[in-house]
Short mmCIF file of C-alpha atoms in Angstrom, two decimals:
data_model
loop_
_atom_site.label_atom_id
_atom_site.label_comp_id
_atom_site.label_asym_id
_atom_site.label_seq_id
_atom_site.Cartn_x
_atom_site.Cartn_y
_atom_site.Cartn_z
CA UNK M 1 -178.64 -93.87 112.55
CA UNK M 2 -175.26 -92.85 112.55
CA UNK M 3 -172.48 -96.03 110.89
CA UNK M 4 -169.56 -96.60 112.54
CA UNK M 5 -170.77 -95.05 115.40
CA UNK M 6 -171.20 -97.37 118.61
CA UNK M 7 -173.87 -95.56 120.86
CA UNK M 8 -173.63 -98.32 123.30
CA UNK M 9 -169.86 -96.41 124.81
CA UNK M 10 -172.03 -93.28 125.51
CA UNK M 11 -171.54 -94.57 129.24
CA UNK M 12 -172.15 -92.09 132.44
CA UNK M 13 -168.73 -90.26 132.97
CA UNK M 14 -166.86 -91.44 130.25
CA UNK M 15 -165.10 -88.44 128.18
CA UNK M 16 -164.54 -88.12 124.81
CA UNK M 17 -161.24 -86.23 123.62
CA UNK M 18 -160.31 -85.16 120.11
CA UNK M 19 -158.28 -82.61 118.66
CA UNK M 20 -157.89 -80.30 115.29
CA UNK M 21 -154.73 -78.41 114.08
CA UNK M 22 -152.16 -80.61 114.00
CA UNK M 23 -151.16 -80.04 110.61
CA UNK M 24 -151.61 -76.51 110.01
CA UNK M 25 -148.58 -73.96 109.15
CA UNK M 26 -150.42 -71.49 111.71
CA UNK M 27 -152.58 -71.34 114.62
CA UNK M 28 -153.52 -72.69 117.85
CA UNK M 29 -154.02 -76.40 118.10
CA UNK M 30 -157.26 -76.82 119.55
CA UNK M 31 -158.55 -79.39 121.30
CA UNK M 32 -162.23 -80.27 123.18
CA UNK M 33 -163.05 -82.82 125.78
CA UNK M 34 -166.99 -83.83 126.23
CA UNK M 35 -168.80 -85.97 128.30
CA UNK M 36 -172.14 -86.77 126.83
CA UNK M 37 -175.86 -87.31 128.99
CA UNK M 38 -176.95 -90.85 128.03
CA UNK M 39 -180.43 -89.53 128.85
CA UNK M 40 -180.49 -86.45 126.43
CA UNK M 41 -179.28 -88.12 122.99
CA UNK M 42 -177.80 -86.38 120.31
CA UNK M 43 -179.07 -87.15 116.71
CA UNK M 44 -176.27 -86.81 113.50
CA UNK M 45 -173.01 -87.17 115.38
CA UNK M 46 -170.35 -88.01 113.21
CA UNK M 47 -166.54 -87.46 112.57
CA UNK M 48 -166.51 -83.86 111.90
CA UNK M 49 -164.75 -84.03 109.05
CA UNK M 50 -167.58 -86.22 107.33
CA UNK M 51 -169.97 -83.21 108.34
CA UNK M 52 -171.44 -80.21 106.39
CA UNK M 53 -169.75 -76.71 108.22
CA UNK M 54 -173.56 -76.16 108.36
CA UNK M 55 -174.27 -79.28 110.29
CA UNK M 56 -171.21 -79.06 112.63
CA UNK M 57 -172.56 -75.51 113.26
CA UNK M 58 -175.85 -77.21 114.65
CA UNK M 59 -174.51 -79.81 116.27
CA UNK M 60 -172.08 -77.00 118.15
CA UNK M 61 -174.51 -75.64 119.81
CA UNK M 62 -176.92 -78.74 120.29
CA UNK M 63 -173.99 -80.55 122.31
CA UNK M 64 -172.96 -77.33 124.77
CA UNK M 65 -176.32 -77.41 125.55
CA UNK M 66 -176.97 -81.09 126.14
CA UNK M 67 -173.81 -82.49 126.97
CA UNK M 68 -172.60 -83.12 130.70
CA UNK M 69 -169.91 -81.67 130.44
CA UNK M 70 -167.59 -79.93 127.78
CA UNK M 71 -163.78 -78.07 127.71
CA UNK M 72 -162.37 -76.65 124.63
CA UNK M 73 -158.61 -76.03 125.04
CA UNK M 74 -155.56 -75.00 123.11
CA UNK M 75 -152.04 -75.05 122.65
CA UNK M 76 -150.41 -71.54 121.32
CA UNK M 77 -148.38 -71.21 118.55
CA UNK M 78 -144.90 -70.70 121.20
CA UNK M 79 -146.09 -73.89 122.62
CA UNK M 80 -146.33 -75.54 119.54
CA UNK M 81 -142.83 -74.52 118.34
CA UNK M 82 -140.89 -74.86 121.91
CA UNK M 83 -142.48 -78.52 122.69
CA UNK M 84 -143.33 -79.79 119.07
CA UNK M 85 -146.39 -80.08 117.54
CA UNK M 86 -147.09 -83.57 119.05
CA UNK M 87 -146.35 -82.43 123.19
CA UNK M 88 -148.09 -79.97 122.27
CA UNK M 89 -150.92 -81.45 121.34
CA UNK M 90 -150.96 -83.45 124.37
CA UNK M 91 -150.85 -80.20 126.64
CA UNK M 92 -153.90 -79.03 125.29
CA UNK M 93 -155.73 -82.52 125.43
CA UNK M 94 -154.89 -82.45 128.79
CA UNK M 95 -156.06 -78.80 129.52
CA UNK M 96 -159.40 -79.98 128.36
CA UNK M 97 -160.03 -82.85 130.41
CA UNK M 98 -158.40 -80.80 133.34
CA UNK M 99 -161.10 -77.97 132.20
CA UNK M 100 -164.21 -80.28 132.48
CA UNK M 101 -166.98 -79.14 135.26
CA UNK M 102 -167.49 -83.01 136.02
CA UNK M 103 -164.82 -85.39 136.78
CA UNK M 104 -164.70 -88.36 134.25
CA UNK M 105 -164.51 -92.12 135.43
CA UNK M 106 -162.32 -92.70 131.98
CA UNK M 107 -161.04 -90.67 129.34
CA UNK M 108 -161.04 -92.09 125.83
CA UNK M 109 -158.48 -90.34 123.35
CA UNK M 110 -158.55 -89.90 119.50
CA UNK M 111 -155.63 -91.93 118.24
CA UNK M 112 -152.79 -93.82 119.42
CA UNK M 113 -151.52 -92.01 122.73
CA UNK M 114 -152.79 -90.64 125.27
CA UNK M 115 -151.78 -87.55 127.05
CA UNK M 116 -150.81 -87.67 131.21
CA UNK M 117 -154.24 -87.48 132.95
CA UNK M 118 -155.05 -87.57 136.81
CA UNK M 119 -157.92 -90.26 135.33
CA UNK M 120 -157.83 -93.46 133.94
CA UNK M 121 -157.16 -93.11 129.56
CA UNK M 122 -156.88 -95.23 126.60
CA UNK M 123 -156.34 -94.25 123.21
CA UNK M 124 -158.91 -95.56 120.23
CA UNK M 125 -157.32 -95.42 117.07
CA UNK M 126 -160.14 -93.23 114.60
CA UNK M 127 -162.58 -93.03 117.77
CA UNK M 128 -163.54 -90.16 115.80
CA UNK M 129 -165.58 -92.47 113.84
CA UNK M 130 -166.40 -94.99 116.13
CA UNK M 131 -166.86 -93.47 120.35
CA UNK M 132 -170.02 -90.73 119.95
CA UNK M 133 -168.22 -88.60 123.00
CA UNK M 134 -165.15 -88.24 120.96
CA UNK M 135 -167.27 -87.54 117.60
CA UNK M 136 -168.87 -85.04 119.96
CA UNK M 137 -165.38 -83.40 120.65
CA UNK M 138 -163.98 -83.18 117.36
CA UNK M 139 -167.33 -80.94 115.97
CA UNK M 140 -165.83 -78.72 118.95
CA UNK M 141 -162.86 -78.38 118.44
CA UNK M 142 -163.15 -78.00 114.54
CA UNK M 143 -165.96 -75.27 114.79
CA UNK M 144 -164.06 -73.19 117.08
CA UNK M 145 -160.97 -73.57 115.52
CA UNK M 146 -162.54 -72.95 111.98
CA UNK M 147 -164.31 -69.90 113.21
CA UNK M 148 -160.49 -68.57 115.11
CA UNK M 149 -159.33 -69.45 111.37
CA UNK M 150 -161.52 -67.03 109.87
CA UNK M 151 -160.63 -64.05 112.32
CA UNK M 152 -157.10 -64.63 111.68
CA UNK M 153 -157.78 -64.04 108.00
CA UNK M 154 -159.63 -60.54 108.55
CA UNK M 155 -156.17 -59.54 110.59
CA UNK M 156 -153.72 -60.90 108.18
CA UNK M 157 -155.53 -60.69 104.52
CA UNK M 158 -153.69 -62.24 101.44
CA UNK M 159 -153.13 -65.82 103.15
CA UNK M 160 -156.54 -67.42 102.26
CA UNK M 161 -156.72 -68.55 106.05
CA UNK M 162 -160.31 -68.53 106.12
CA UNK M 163 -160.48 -71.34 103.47
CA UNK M 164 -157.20 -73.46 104.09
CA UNK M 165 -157.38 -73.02 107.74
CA UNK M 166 -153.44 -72.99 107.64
CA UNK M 167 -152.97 -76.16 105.70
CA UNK M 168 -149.93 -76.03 103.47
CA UNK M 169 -152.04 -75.95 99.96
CA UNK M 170 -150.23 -74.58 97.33
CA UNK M 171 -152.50 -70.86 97.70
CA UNK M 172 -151.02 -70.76 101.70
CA UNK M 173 -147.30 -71.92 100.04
CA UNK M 174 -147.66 -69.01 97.38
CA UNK M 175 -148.57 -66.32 100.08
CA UNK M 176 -145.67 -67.07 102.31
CA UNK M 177 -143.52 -66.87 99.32
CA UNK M 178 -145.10 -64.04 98.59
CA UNK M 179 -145.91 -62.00 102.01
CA UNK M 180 -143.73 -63.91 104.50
CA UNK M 181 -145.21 -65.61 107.70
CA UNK M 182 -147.04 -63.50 110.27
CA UNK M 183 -146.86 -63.99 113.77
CA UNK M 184 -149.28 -66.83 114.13
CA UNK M 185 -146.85 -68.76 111.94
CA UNK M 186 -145.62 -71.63 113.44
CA UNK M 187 -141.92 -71.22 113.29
CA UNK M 188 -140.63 -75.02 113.84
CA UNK M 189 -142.43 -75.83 110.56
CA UNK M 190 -140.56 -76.49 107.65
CA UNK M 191 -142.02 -74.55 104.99
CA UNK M 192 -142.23 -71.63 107.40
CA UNK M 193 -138.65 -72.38 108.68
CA UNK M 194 -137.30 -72.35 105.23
CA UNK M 195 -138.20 -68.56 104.31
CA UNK M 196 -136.92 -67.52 108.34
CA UNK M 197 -133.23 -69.53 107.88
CA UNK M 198 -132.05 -67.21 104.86
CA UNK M 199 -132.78 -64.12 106.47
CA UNK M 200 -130.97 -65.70 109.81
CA UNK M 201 -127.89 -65.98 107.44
CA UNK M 202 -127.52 -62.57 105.99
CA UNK M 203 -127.35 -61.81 109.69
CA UNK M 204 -124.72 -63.40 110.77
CA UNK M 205 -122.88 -62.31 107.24
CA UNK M 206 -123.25 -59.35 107.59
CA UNK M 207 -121.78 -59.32 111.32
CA UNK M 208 -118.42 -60.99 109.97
#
């Protein structure tokens, strides 16, 4: 039995959305919207950031195939850095509940907003750890972005993307001293701001 967890909101219709990526210096935010089958149960859903990578790659695949319903959805890097990371976020929330193959009766959001929906919302503040649909969503989103992570550090070696997953730890801060951001940098981000403004200002120097 899973704590925290209230398997009594695994209602008919009712969709789960979470996100991961918020933080990151680089990448997509990704986000996922399920709707779980009260009839076809899921055993170990959890936050996915109180999961094993091994168990969130299980559960992956066990809720695609059981759920009702699932979207996983994004929000580019441009996107991030035109809109900020926050509208952003909500632009890819709602891409995944727009994305869904069923209609939900209610949406129920991780956190304390709730992107513009054609259905009825609310937000639940850590539903993460409390609404199983929204658990459901976050293994989603996290796999899939984790796994994007990891192709992003074959094409652009030196980061350590594959193990941050574009985090600012002090290995990602040393590379970007050391390499300079790539293209899936996210621009509107201070520490990745702060090595573009310099080279801005030789420009226009050197114009005078």
């Amino acid at each position: 039995m899973q704590l925290g967890l209230d398997f009594t909101l695994v209602e008919e219709l009712v969709a789960g959305v979470d996100e991961v990526g918020r933080g990151p210096l680089c990448g997509a935010v990704v986000t996922a919207a399920v709707i779980l089958d009260p009839l076809r149960p899921i055993i170990g859903l959890n936050d996915s950031k109180k999961l094993t990578e091994a168990r969130r790659e299980v559960l992956f695949d066990e809720i695609r195939e059981k759920a009702l319903a699932w979207c996983i959805a994004r929000a580019e890097v441009e996107e991030i850095d035109r809109l900020n990371i926050l509208h952003a976020t909500m632009l890819a929330m709602q891409r995944a509940v727009e994305g869904l193959s069923v209609t939900p009766k209610l949406a129920l959001i991780d956190g304390n907003r709730c992107p513009r929906l054609a259905v009825p919302s609310a937000p639940v503040v850590k539903g993460d750890s409390r609404v199983p649909a929204i658990a459901a969503a976050s293994i989603l989103a996290k796999v899939s972005r984790d796994r994007e992570m990891a192709e992003m550090d074959r094409l652009y070696p030196g980061y350590g993307i594959a193990g941050h997953k574009g985090y600012p730890t002090p290995v990602h801060l040393e590379a970007l001293q050391r390499l300079g951001p790539t293209p899936i940098h996210r621009r509107s981000f201070a520490p990745v701001r702060a090595l573009l403004e310099p080279v801005a200002v030789d420009c226009i120097a050197a114009t005078v």
